[in-house]
XYZ file of C-alpha atoms in Angstrom:
682
model
C 5.850 -38.532 1.590
C 2.343 -38.568 3.091
C -0.382 -40.601 1.444
C -2.864 -38.318 -0.366
C -6.576 -38.622 0.268
C -8.140 -40.776 -2.513
C -9.988 -38.794 -5.165
C -12.778 -41.369 -5.345
C -13.368 -41.110 -1.586
C -14.490 -37.482 -1.804
C -18.168 -37.217 -0.918
C -20.369 -35.095 -3.175
C -18.801 -32.052 -4.894
C -19.782 -33.388 -8.318
C -18.951 -30.178 -10.213
C -15.537 -29.940 -8.566
C -14.633 -33.489 -9.453
C -15.934 -33.149 -13.005
C -14.001 -29.947 -13.638
C -10.745 -31.508 -12.477
C -11.300 -34.735 -14.403
C -12.035 -32.897 -17.653
C -8.710 -31.123 -17.347
C -7.011 -34.452 -16.710
C -8.582 -35.771 -19.929
C -7.759 -32.640 -21.950
C -5.183 -30.244 -20.444
C -5.969 -27.884 -23.339
C -9.181 -26.949 -21.523
C -7.044 -24.520 -19.598
C -7.292 -25.356 -15.907
C -9.961 -24.813 -13.328
C -10.717 -22.232 -10.638
C -12.404 -23.622 -7.532
C -14.396 -21.050 -5.588
C -15.950 -21.817 -2.239
C -16.136 -21.353 1.470
C -13.665 -22.757 3.951
C -13.532 -26.508 4.574
C -15.114 -27.734 1.344
C -12.362 -30.155 0.179
C -10.968 -27.752 -2.444
C -7.317 -28.426 -1.683
C -7.943 -32.103 -0.914
C -9.457 -32.706 -4.350
C -6.680 -30.909 -6.209
C -3.929 -32.816 -4.430
C -5.776 -36.099 -4.964
C -5.936 -35.454 -8.720
C -2.158 -35.798 -9.065
C -2.305 -39.536 -8.295
C -4.686 -40.015 -11.242
C -2.644 -38.159 -13.862
C -0.908 -40.391 -16.456
C 2.850 -40.693 -16.238
C 4.998 -38.508 -18.489
C 8.166 -39.451 -20.359
C 11.084 -37.077 -19.782
C 14.646 -36.747 -21.006
C 16.952 -38.239 -18.344
C 18.674 -35.535 -16.330
C 16.732 -32.646 -17.860
C 15.652 -30.206 -15.167
C 12.932 -28.818 -17.467
C 11.053 -32.094 -18.148
C 11.606 -32.136 -21.905
C 9.651 -34.736 -23.883
C 12.127 -37.185 -25.497
C 9.852 -37.470 -28.529
C 10.063 -33.693 -29.176
C 12.614 -32.004 -26.904
C 12.581 -28.234 -26.609
C 15.336 -26.935 -28.934
C 15.829 -23.904 -26.619
C 16.034 -25.945 -23.409
C 18.786 -24.547 -21.147
C 19.916 -28.138 -20.439
C 19.958 -28.996 -24.153
C 20.538 -29.829 -26.840
C 19.373 -33.324 -26.041
C 20.794 -36.326 -27.882
C 18.435 -39.063 -28.969
C 17.865 -41.358 -26.015
C 15.126 -43.404 -24.439
C 12.908 -41.390 -22.105
C 12.306 -42.095 -18.451
C 8.713 -42.330 -17.207
C 7.782 -40.566 -14.004
C 4.620 -39.361 -12.320
C 3.228 -35.992 -13.347
C 4.220 -33.370 -10.802
C 1.905 -31.214 -8.751
C 3.783 -28.031 -7.884
C 2.299 -25.717 -5.265
C 2.869 -21.985 -5.570
C 2.717 -20.410 -2.108
C 1.013 -17.025 -1.881
C 4.127 -15.556 -0.260
C 6.597 -16.953 -2.807
C 9.311 -14.682 -4.126
C 9.788 -13.774 -7.754
C 13.066 -15.712 -7.807
C 11.345 -18.860 -6.569
C 8.686 -18.668 -9.268
C 10.737 -18.019 -12.398
C 14.219 -19.028 -11.224
C 17.381 -16.999 -10.767
C 21.127 -17.103 -10.767
C 22.507 -20.051 -8.795
C 23.958 -18.130 -5.834
C 25.957 -21.041 -4.431
C 27.798 -21.726 -7.681
C 28.266 -18.048 -8.404
C 29.946 -17.443 -5.065
C 31.871 -20.694 -4.729
C 32.869 -21.427 -8.351
C 32.560 -18.020 -9.974
C 30.326 -19.361 -12.770
C 27.022 -18.045 -14.043
C 24.432 -20.822 -13.807
C 20.639 -20.773 -13.817
C 18.624 -22.331 -11.009
C 15.114 -23.248 -12.278
C 11.997 -22.069 -10.457
C 8.521 -23.446 -9.886
C 7.402 -22.750 -13.465
C 10.082 -25.132 -14.722
C 9.092 -27.757 -12.151
C 5.434 -27.513 -13.209
C 6.091 -28.017 -16.938
C 3.869 -30.879 -18.222
C 2.271 -31.151 -14.782
C -0.055 -29.256 -12.466
C 0.611 -25.801 -11.022
C -1.589 -25.411 -7.954
C -2.165 -22.033 -6.299
C -4.111 -22.143 -3.047
C -5.805 -18.822 -2.188
C -4.972 -17.608 -5.684
C -6.908 -14.383 -5.113
C -4.341 -13.374 -2.479
C -1.400 -13.818 -4.843
C 0.790 -10.722 -5.099
C 0.405 -8.699 -8.284
C 4.003 -9.128 -9.438
C 3.569 -12.926 -9.296
C 0.238 -12.680 -11.115
C 1.937 -10.811 -13.955
C 4.597 -13.495 -14.322
C 1.981 -16.240 -14.159
C -0.092 -14.520 -16.866
C 2.904 -14.265 -19.173
C 3.798 -17.935 -18.782
C 0.191 -19.103 -19.192
C -0.249 -17.016 -22.344
C 3.012 -17.970 -24.071
C 3.620 -21.490 -22.764
C 7.130 -20.414 -21.848
C 8.990 -18.525 -19.153
C 11.479 -15.787 -20.025
C 14.019 -14.851 -17.360
C 16.062 -11.679 -17.825
C 17.677 -10.756 -14.520
C 21.036 -10.545 -12.714
C 22.970 -11.203 -15.906
C 20.910 -14.325 -16.682
C 19.017 -14.635 -19.964
C 17.025 -17.879 -20.141
C 13.924 -19.116 -21.944
C 12.322 -22.479 -21.187
C 8.986 -24.189 -21.862
C 6.319 -23.820 -19.167
C 3.070 -25.490 -20.149
C 1.049 -26.605 -17.152
C -2.432 -27.290 -15.900
C -3.315 -24.238 -13.802
C -5.533 -25.029 -10.809
C -6.471 -22.369 -8.294
C -8.633 -22.359 -5.211
C -10.059 -19.288 -3.474
C -12.533 -18.087 -0.884
C -14.572 -15.238 -2.507
C -14.993 -13.562 0.883
C -11.322 -12.587 0.762
C -11.530 -10.677 -2.514
C -11.710 -11.347 -6.219
C -9.151 -12.085 -8.911
C -7.848 -9.653 -11.479
C -9.938 -10.064 -14.673
C -6.851 -10.999 -16.715
C -5.997 -13.939 -14.474
C -9.635 -14.928 -14.049
C -9.975 -15.315 -17.815
C -6.945 -17.610 -17.930
C -8.801 -20.318 -16.043
C -10.670 -22.462 -18.506
C -13.386 -23.583 -16.092
C -14.756 -22.457 -12.773
C -16.764 -24.379 -10.196
C -18.579 -23.254 -7.059
C -18.369 -25.506 -4.017
C -20.180 -25.360 -0.718
C -20.710 -27.634 2.245
C -23.629 -30.029 1.917
C -26.719 -29.361 4.002
C -27.736 -33.022 3.884
C -27.211 -34.630 7.287
C -26.387 -38.114 5.974
C -23.825 -36.726 3.524
C -22.129 -34.658 6.217
C -21.960 -37.711 8.490
C -20.255 -39.673 5.705
C -17.710 -36.873 5.137
C -16.735 -36.908 8.814
C -16.630 -40.713 8.966
C -14.275 -40.994 5.993
C -12.036 -38.181 7.125
C -11.586 -39.683 10.584
C -10.813 -43.054 9.063
C -8.185 -41.478 6.807
C -6.550 -39.584 9.678
C -6.313 -42.759 11.770
C -4.686 -44.860 9.026
C -3.884 -43.042 5.726
C -2.261 -46.050 4.056
C -5.007 -48.466 5.028
C -7.732 -46.034 3.986
C -6.067 -45.489 0.595
C -5.733 -49.240 0.113
C -9.468 -49.697 0.599
C -10.092 -47.269 -2.270
C -7.346 -48.539 -4.549
C -9.727 -50.482 -6.816
C -11.882 -47.403 -7.449
C -8.770 -45.278 -7.985
C -7.367 -47.720 -10.561
C -10.683 -47.844 -12.408
C -10.835 -44.039 -12.566
C -7.227 -43.856 -13.712
C -7.982 -46.300 -16.538
C -11.056 -44.311 -17.535
C -8.992 -41.128 -17.789
C -6.439 -42.923 -19.978
C -9.221 -44.306 -22.183
C -10.827 -40.869 -22.565
C -7.462 -39.370 -23.507
C -7.026 -42.024 -26.192
C -10.559 -41.395 -27.532
C -10.244 -37.593 -27.506
C -8.610 -37.179 -30.963
C -11.493 -39.110 -32.601
C -14.301 -36.988 -31.106
C -16.192 -35.040 -33.795
C -17.254 -31.450 -33.120
C -19.917 -30.762 -35.773
C -20.776 -27.396 -37.305
C -24.191 -27.483 -35.665
C -22.633 -27.841 -32.218
C -20.187 -25.046 -32.982
C -23.137 -22.829 -33.872
C -24.715 -23.596 -30.486
C -21.447 -22.713 -28.736
C -21.120 -19.418 -30.608
C -24.775 -18.528 -30.023
C -24.446 -19.226 -26.294
C -21.348 -17.050 -25.890
C -22.996 -14.248 -27.851
C -26.231 -14.445 -25.850
C -24.375 -14.140 -22.548
C -22.214 -11.272 -23.851
C -18.869 -12.703 -22.824
C -15.764 -10.757 -23.811
C -13.388 -12.000 -26.478
C -13.241 -15.413 -28.150
C -11.505 -17.448 -25.450
C -14.875 -18.552 -24.052
C -15.894 -20.078 -27.410
C -12.626 -22.005 -27.667
C -12.778 -23.232 -24.069
C -16.402 -24.327 -24.488
C -15.489 -26.293 -27.626
C -12.598 -28.052 -25.883
C -14.686 -28.749 -22.785
C -17.581 -30.194 -24.793
C -15.137 -32.429 -26.651
C -13.643 -33.623 -23.358
C -17.114 -34.302 -21.982
C -17.924 -36.498 -24.977
C -14.648 -38.426 -24.579
C -15.285 -38.820 -20.856
C -18.695 -40.325 -21.655
C -17.109 -42.673 -24.232
C -18.741 -41.005 -27.257
C -17.170 -39.891 -30.535
C -19.634 -37.079 -31.187
C -20.434 -33.957 -29.168
C -24.099 -33.449 -28.259
C -26.196 -30.489 -27.129
C -26.037 -31.820 -23.567
C -22.249 -31.581 -23.723
C -22.540 -27.965 -24.880
C -24.910 -27.166 -22.033
C -22.617 -28.663 -19.409
C -19.614 -26.931 -20.937
C -21.402 -23.585 -20.723
C -22.167 -24.082 -17.036
C -18.462 -24.670 -16.389
C -16.809 -22.209 -18.764
C -19.018 -19.096 -18.761
C -20.023 -18.053 -15.212
C -16.729 -16.319 -14.371
C -16.532 -14.667 -17.800
C -19.872 -12.881 -17.780
C -19.485 -11.021 -14.477
C -19.499 -7.261 -14.940
C -18.376 -6.251 -11.447
C -17.179 -8.040 -8.305
C -20.592 -7.843 -6.629
C -22.285 -9.831 -9.384
C -22.887 -13.391 -8.255
C -21.260 -15.847 -10.676
C -23.633 -18.162 -12.469
C -25.832 -18.518 -15.520
C -29.533 -18.172 -16.096
C -30.251 -21.807 -17.027
C -33.623 -20.979 -18.553
C -31.933 -18.516 -20.881
C -29.225 -21.097 -21.646
C -31.822 -23.699 -22.621
C -33.682 -21.184 -24.770
C -30.476 -20.210 -26.580
C -29.559 -23.823 -27.261
C -33.055 -24.552 -28.551
C -32.985 -21.559 -30.871
C -29.590 -22.552 -32.281
C -30.521 -26.236 -32.447
C -32.772 -26.351 -35.528
C -30.114 -24.712 -37.662
C -27.613 -27.479 -36.941
C -30.162 -30.322 -37.173
C -31.624 -29.208 -40.487
C -28.281 -29.905 -42.194
C -26.542 -32.480 -40.041
C -29.359 -34.598 -38.599
C -32.261 -35.864 -40.739
C -34.301 -36.524 -37.607
C -34.266 -33.407 -35.394
C -36.507 -35.033 -32.796
C -39.663 -33.765 -31.170
C -38.083 -30.398 -30.293
C -36.390 -29.956 -33.653
C -38.775 -27.302 -34.857
C -38.074 -25.086 -31.872
C -40.598 -23.192 -29.867
C -39.968 -19.873 -31.540
C -42.087 -18.059 -29.020
C -40.614 -15.177 -27.099
C -37.562 -14.966 -29.366
C -36.084 -11.694 -30.534
C -34.286 -9.707 -27.901
C -35.762 -11.301 -24.765
C -32.525 -12.970 -23.500
C -30.384 -9.792 -23.708
C -33.121 -7.830 -21.931
C -33.343 -10.432 -19.187
C -29.592 -10.378 -18.757
C -29.594 -6.632 -18.539
C -32.272 -6.705 -15.849
C -30.102 -8.976 -13.723
C -27.402 -6.295 -13.620
C -29.731 -3.415 -12.776
C -29.289 -2.144 -9.225
C -32.197 -2.770 -6.845
C -35.008 -0.263 -7.272
C -36.110 2.057 -4.464
C -39.239 1.250 -2.529
C -41.118 4.065 -4.262
C -40.517 5.438 -7.724
C -38.850 3.807 -10.707
C -35.233 4.606 -9.967
C -34.701 7.202 -12.675
C -33.656 10.729 -11.910
C -36.923 12.018 -13.201
C -38.790 9.947 -10.631
C -36.682 11.052 -7.686
C -38.802 13.011 -5.247
C -37.901 16.682 -5.226
C -38.152 18.915 -2.156
C -41.497 20.497 -1.457
C -41.948 24.132 -2.496
C -41.084 26.785 0.033
C -43.746 26.994 2.674
C -45.206 23.571 1.972
C -46.177 21.495 5.015
C -43.681 18.951 6.285
C -46.064 16.075 5.641
C -46.870 17.068 2.070
C -47.378 14.160 -0.355
C -44.074 12.718 -1.610
C -42.141 14.164 1.314
C -41.676 12.171 4.531
C -41.912 13.851 7.884
C -38.914 15.897 8.977
C -37.883 16.825 5.410
C -36.292 13.419 4.785
C -36.670 12.113 1.248
C -36.948 8.536 0.084
C -33.725 6.825 -1.053
C -33.058 6.778 -4.778
C -31.337 3.944 -6.646
C -27.710 4.277 -7.657
C -26.895 4.873 -11.289
C -24.993 2.205 -13.236
C -21.452 1.881 -11.828
C -18.442 2.525 -14.026
C -14.706 1.920 -14.009
C -12.972 4.745 -12.159
C -9.574 6.325 -12.411
C -7.139 5.003 -9.832
C -6.675 7.293 -6.842
C -3.685 6.615 -4.650
C -1.948 7.986 -1.589
C 1.313 9.793 -2.411
C 4.651 8.640 -1.080
C 5.832 5.169 -0.148
C 3.972 3.291 2.565
C 4.531 0.096 4.508
C 0.955 -1.090 4.988
C -0.884 -4.324 4.343
C -0.518 -5.934 0.926
C -3.005 -4.594 -1.587
C -3.311 -3.002 -4.984
C -3.586 0.737 -4.526
C -0.596 2.801 -3.346
C 3.130 2.276 -3.633
C 4.715 0.600 -0.627
C 7.842 -1.135 0.617
C 7.052 -4.833 0.693
C 8.798 -8.156 1.176
C 7.537 -9.679 -2.061
C 7.334 -6.839 -4.582
C 9.610 -6.120 -7.512
C 13.244 -5.378 -6.746
C 13.989 -1.663 -7.145
C 17.494 -1.377 -5.716
C 19.893 -2.382 -2.975
C 21.163 -1.023 0.326
C 23.343 -2.047 3.206
C 21.347 -4.281 5.570
C 20.111 -2.848 8.828
C 20.185 -5.773 11.200
C 19.702 -9.303 9.847
C 19.913 -9.822 6.083
C 16.582 -11.097 4.737
C 16.660 -10.566 0.946
C 20.096 -10.767 -0.645
C 20.662 -8.597 -3.723
C 23.210 -10.811 -5.445
C 24.314 -8.506 -8.230
C 24.950 -5.613 -5.841
C 26.781 -7.930 -3.443
C 29.072 -9.249 -6.170
C 29.654 -5.721 -7.428
C 30.654 -4.577 -3.940
C 33.029 -7.518 -3.442
C 34.626 -7.581 -6.898
C 37.109 -4.655 -6.503
C 38.678 -6.257 -3.402
C 39.460 -9.743 -4.727
C 43.154 -9.092 -5.375
C 43.648 -7.480 -1.961
C 41.925 -10.415 -0.292
C 44.268 -12.900 -1.916
C 41.765 -14.687 -4.172
C 43.511 -17.457 -6.062
C 40.736 -19.808 -7.227
C 37.474 -19.350 -9.083
C 35.406 -18.669 -5.971
C 34.535 -15.134 -4.886
C 35.813 -13.890 -1.518
C 32.853 -12.177 0.166
C 32.831 -10.439 3.531
C 30.067 -9.129 5.712
C 30.501 -5.543 4.520
C 29.896 -6.656 0.917
C 26.382 -7.962 1.545
C 23.548 -5.905 0.148
C 19.858 -6.040 1.056
C 17.384 -5.970 -1.823
C 14.803 -3.212 -1.613
C 11.436 -4.193 -2.987
C 8.405 -2.194 -3.962
C 4.836 -3.372 -4.340
C 1.349 -2.107 -3.593
C -0.520 -1.687 -0.355
C -4.173 -1.550 0.588
C -5.423 1.676 2.138
C -8.286 2.801 4.321
C -10.652 4.620 1.965
C -13.053 6.694 4.051
C -16.026 8.071 2.136
C -17.676 11.244 3.431
C -20.928 11.604 1.490
C -23.141 14.697 1.383
C -26.755 13.494 1.750
C -28.290 16.914 2.233
C -31.233 18.429 0.430
C -28.992 20.447 -1.875
C -27.825 17.204 -3.454
C -31.302 15.767 -3.901
C -32.876 19.045 -5.008
C -31.064 18.826 -8.340
C -31.833 15.155 -8.679
C -28.148 14.296 -8.534
C -28.233 11.689 -5.810
C -28.610 8.797 -8.237
C -25.460 9.842 -10.097
C -23.652 10.482 -6.800
C -24.518 7.039 -5.475
C -23.398 5.521 -8.762
C -20.053 7.280 -8.446
C -19.548 6.166 -4.831
C -20.587 2.608 -5.722
C -17.991 2.688 -8.530
C -15.326 3.775 -6.060
C -16.428 1.000 -3.685
C -16.013 -1.556 -6.447
C -12.561 -0.179 -7.125
C -11.724 -0.432 -3.401
C -12.981 -4.029 -3.386
C -10.620 -4.973 -6.199
C -7.678 -3.216 -4.575
C -8.186 -4.902 -1.183
C -8.832 -1.721 0.758
C -10.679 -1.249 3.992
C -13.572 1.164 3.585
C -15.715 3.312 5.848
C -18.738 5.496 5.204
C -19.626 8.795 6.908
C -22.734 10.708 5.836
C -23.928 14.167 6.802
C -27.298 15.915 6.428
C -29.724 17.865 8.548
C -27.928 18.940 11.716
C -25.323 16.213 12.164
C -23.085 13.558 10.675
C -23.076 9.852 11.395
C -20.824 6.875 10.781
C -22.986 4.798 8.459
C -20.359 2.074 8.376
C -17.212 1.823 10.532
C -14.024 0.869 8.642
C -14.339 -2.707 7.450
C -13.100 -5.075 4.771
C -16.681 -5.911 3.803
C -17.167 -3.548 0.873
C -20.526 -5.066 -0.023
C -21.827 -3.918 3.381
C -20.878 -0.356 2.444
C -22.691 -0.751 -0.873
C -25.835 -1.915 0.942
C -25.730 1.074 3.324
C -25.240 3.421 0.398
C -28.239 2.019 -1.455
C -30.602 2.735 1.457
C -29.142 6.168 2.208
C -31.930 8.801 2.607
C -31.405 12.455 1.758
C -32.742 15.822 2.870
C -32.132 18.740 5.205
C -29.289 21.195 5.524
C -25.590 20.623 4.752
C -23.461 20.307 7.922
C -20.182 19.913 5.991
C -18.028 20.686 9.031
C -19.761 17.973 11.062
C -19.016 15.439 8.334
C -15.334 16.363 8.206
C -14.980 16.329 11.996
C -16.701 12.942 12.220
C -14.272 11.638 9.596
C -11.379 13.015 11.634
C -12.578 11.059 14.685
C -12.832 7.851 12.637
C -9.324 8.252 11.212
C -7.861 9.049 14.633
C -9.161 5.778 16.060
C -8.038 3.783 13.008
C -4.509 5.192 13.257
C -4.299 3.712 16.728
C -5.654 0.350 15.586
C -3.614 0.005 12.393
C -0.901 2.669 12.186
C 0.701 1.199 9.033
C -2.472 1.469 6.913
C -2.527 4.910 5.319
C -5.901 6.635 4.828
C -7.426 8.186 1.736
C -10.278 10.611 2.419
C -12.883 10.825 -0.359
C -15.381 13.671 0.165
C -18.400 13.533 -2.149
C -20.157 16.900 -2.109
C -21.016 20.038 -4.053
C -19.070 22.063 -1.478
C -22.022 23.915 0.032
C -22.112 24.369 3.800
C -25.288 25.517 5.573
C -26.747 25.407 9.051
C -25.410 26.836 12.285
C -23.224 29.912 12.810
C -20.515 30.524 10.191
C -20.848 27.117 8.496
C -18.335 27.928 5.717
C -15.605 29.077 8.101
C -16.164 26.079 10.376
C -15.914 23.715 7.379
C -12.646 25.370 6.388
C -11.158 24.865 9.844
C -12.228 21.214 9.834
C -10.611 20.741 6.412
C -7.347 22.304 7.543
C -7.311 19.899 10.490
C -7.096 16.989 8.044
C -4.445 18.848 6.058
C -2.291 19.438 9.137
C -2.167 15.686 9.793
C -1.123 14.894 6.221
C -4.269 12.974 5.272
C -4.398 12.389 1.511
C -7.749 13.514 0.175
C -9.806 13.939 -2.962
C -13.079 15.873 -3.354
C -15.589 14.525 -5.852
C -17.337 17.680 -7.084
C -21.052 16.975 -7.567
C -22.014 20.512 -8.615
C -23.920 20.693 -11.877
C -25.584 23.262 -14.080
C -24.317 26.203 -16.102
C -23.599 28.394 -13.098
C -21.047 26.812 -10.764
C -19.702 28.307 -7.583
C -16.550 26.204 -7.408
C -17.018 25.519 -3.703
C -15.772 21.915 -3.991
C -12.505 23.194 -5.453
C -12.104 25.580 -2.518
C -12.717 22.685 -0.127
C -10.072 20.591 -1.905
C -7.532 23.391 -1.489
C -8.323 23.642 2.204
C -7.831 19.866 2.510
C -4.606 19.992 0.508
C -5.990 17.481 -1.972
C -7.469 17.332 -5.449
C -10.959 18.055 -6.781
C -12.448 15.949 -9.570
C -15.835 16.139 -11.223
C -18.089 13.132 -11.681
C -17.149 13.026 -15.371
C -13.422 13.207 -14.639
C -13.746 10.283 -12.227
C -14.438 7.891 -15.096
C -11.475 5.891 -16.313
C -12.468 6.512 -19.938
C -12.751 10.272 -19.415
C -10.795 12.488 -21.834
C -10.470 15.242 -19.260
C -6.828 14.347 -18.685
C -7.052 14.045 -14.917
C -3.800 13.192 -13.150
C -4.499 9.881 -11.416
C -2.682 10.233 -8.146
C -3.784 12.438 -5.310
C -1.006 15.020 -5.288
C 0.185 17.436 -2.723
C -0.080 20.364 -5.124
C -2.958 21.873 -3.188
C -0.859 21.966 -0.017
C 1.377 24.609 -1.513
C -1.602 26.828 -2.373
C-alpha cells in the first residue's frame, strides 16, 4: 500500500483542512463538500485525513463493521455473541464515478450461487464504509441512480437491498466527503444539502507559497516513506488533538443565546428547511471542542455559518456560493444582545448593539444580490423598456438607436421549468434529460448477448439454465451453466442532449414589451439545461437575417451572457432562423452523432420580410420535421386577441407548443412534460 501524503504537510488551504478536521472531531456534522479548480490538493487532503482518524473496534469476522459494544441486531452476519472487539483503522472507501449499482449496495454472490447453489449476499461499498469515510471524487459527475441510493443511505443510516431474490438491511453510517470542479456542472439540490459543510479551494497566488507546494511535492515523490517520517511528529500531535477534542465534545455547552444567533442567521439568509440550523449547531460545538473550550462563542457561530450556509442559500446554479460577511456580522450583532442580557452579566462594549439600519435591510440586500444585471439604460422593468418609434418617426429619434435596433432589456426573474425531453431511447452522453441505454443505469431487463458479455443478468441466466439441469446430469449443489444460458442485462439511464435555442429578437417581440419575460423564460431553460448536463446553442433572428449567437457548447453561462446583451428590433425572418438552426444541427450531427438534439423555438409565430415569409417558414419547419428533430415552440404571444401562429409553427415542426405560463413547473395548465410526436400525425 502506498504511503499517503501527510495531512500536516499540506500548504495553505486552511478552510479545507478545518472542514475535514471538524468532521473528524464530530462525524455528526455530516461530511464536507470540497469545491475547487483542478490541482488544488482536494483529493490529497481527503486521503490524508484517513491516517488521522481514530481506530474503531469491530466484531471479529463481521463484514459490516459492527460495534462490539452495541452490535446491529439486524446485521446479516449476526446475531453476534458477546466477545472482545478487534481494533482496526477507520476505512476510507472510494466510490468511483463509473461504479455499478451492484458494487455500491451489494448483490447476490454470483460465485456461490453458481458453484454451490446457495443464496448469499456480497456486501458493497456502503457496507465497507460503515463507521468510516465514503469518498466520492468528482461527485457532481455521479450517475443519478447512484445518487438516489447514496441519498437513501445518508438519510436513513442504513442500506436496504431488495434485488435478485436478496432482501438485506445493514447499517451504513459514514462520513461523506465529496470533491468537485464546478466547471463540470453542479450537484442535485438533494445531494448538495446532505453535505454538512462546504469549502471553496483555489490555487494560491503567492509566489513563495507556490514554491513551497512544489518543493514538498517533489520531495514526497522522490521518497514517500522518508517524507512521511519527517512529518510524523506533527501527524502524531494532530492525531492526539483530534482524540482530545472528541473526548471534550460531550462537555461543550451550547447556550440558548448562541442558539438564537444560529436561528437568526439561518433565517436572515433564507435557507430552506431546518438542516442548516442543526448543522451549524453541531459545527459550532465541534469548533469549540477543537479550540479546547467547553462553551460555544459567537466567533464559533460565525465560522460555522461560513462553512455550513454558502451551498444552502444558492437559488440557481449561476449564483456564486458564499455569504455576505457584513450581513452576517450585522445579524450576529442584532441577535447578540438578546442572549447576553440573560446569560452574560457583562455583554462587553458591543453588547448594546448598534441598532442602526435594522429592520428589513439584510433581506433587501440579499434580494439585490440575486437580481439580474440591469441594462445600460432604463431600470430593467417592462415599463421602462424602450418601445418602437411611432410610424413615420425618424430612425434616430430619441430612445431608438440607428437602424431600428433597440437597447437590450434585462431578463425577468428565472423560474423552475417543466422538463422537456426527446422522445424515444437514445445512446448519447450521460446526462439528466432524456431516456437512454447506458452502461450504469438501472436494470430494466435482459437479452441474449450480442458479442462479448459485459453485464451479466444473474436472475435471467439462472432462470434460463434451471430447466435443463436434469438433462445436463447435475448431481451436486452447483448449477450447470452453458454459453447459451447467459443473459446480458439491459440498463436504462438518462442522457444529455443538444438543446438549440432559436430566439425571436424582432421588433414584434419588443413592441409589446415582452422581451424581458422572454429572456427570463430562456434563462430558466438554460438553467435547466445546466443542471441536466446538456450542450446548448443559441440562434437569434431579427431584421433581415439570423445569426449564431453562440455555437453549441457546454458553457451554459456563456449562453446566458449572450442572452442578456441581446438587442431587439426590425422584422421577423422566421425562416432564416429555422434554416440557420438546421445548418447548426447538421454540423453537430457529424461531430457527435450520438447526442440527440432538442430544438426550442421562442417566438410569437409571426413571419415578416421578404417574399412569402409565412410559406418559407413553413417549408423550413417541415425540413426539421423530415429529419426527426424533436422540437418545442415557446409561444410568446400575449393579449386578448391571439392568432395562434406559434401553434401552427409547432404543427409544421411536428412538435409541441407551450405558452410562457405553461412552461413553469408549478403551472396548473396540465402540460404533458415530454415533447411528443403527436403533431407529426397532424
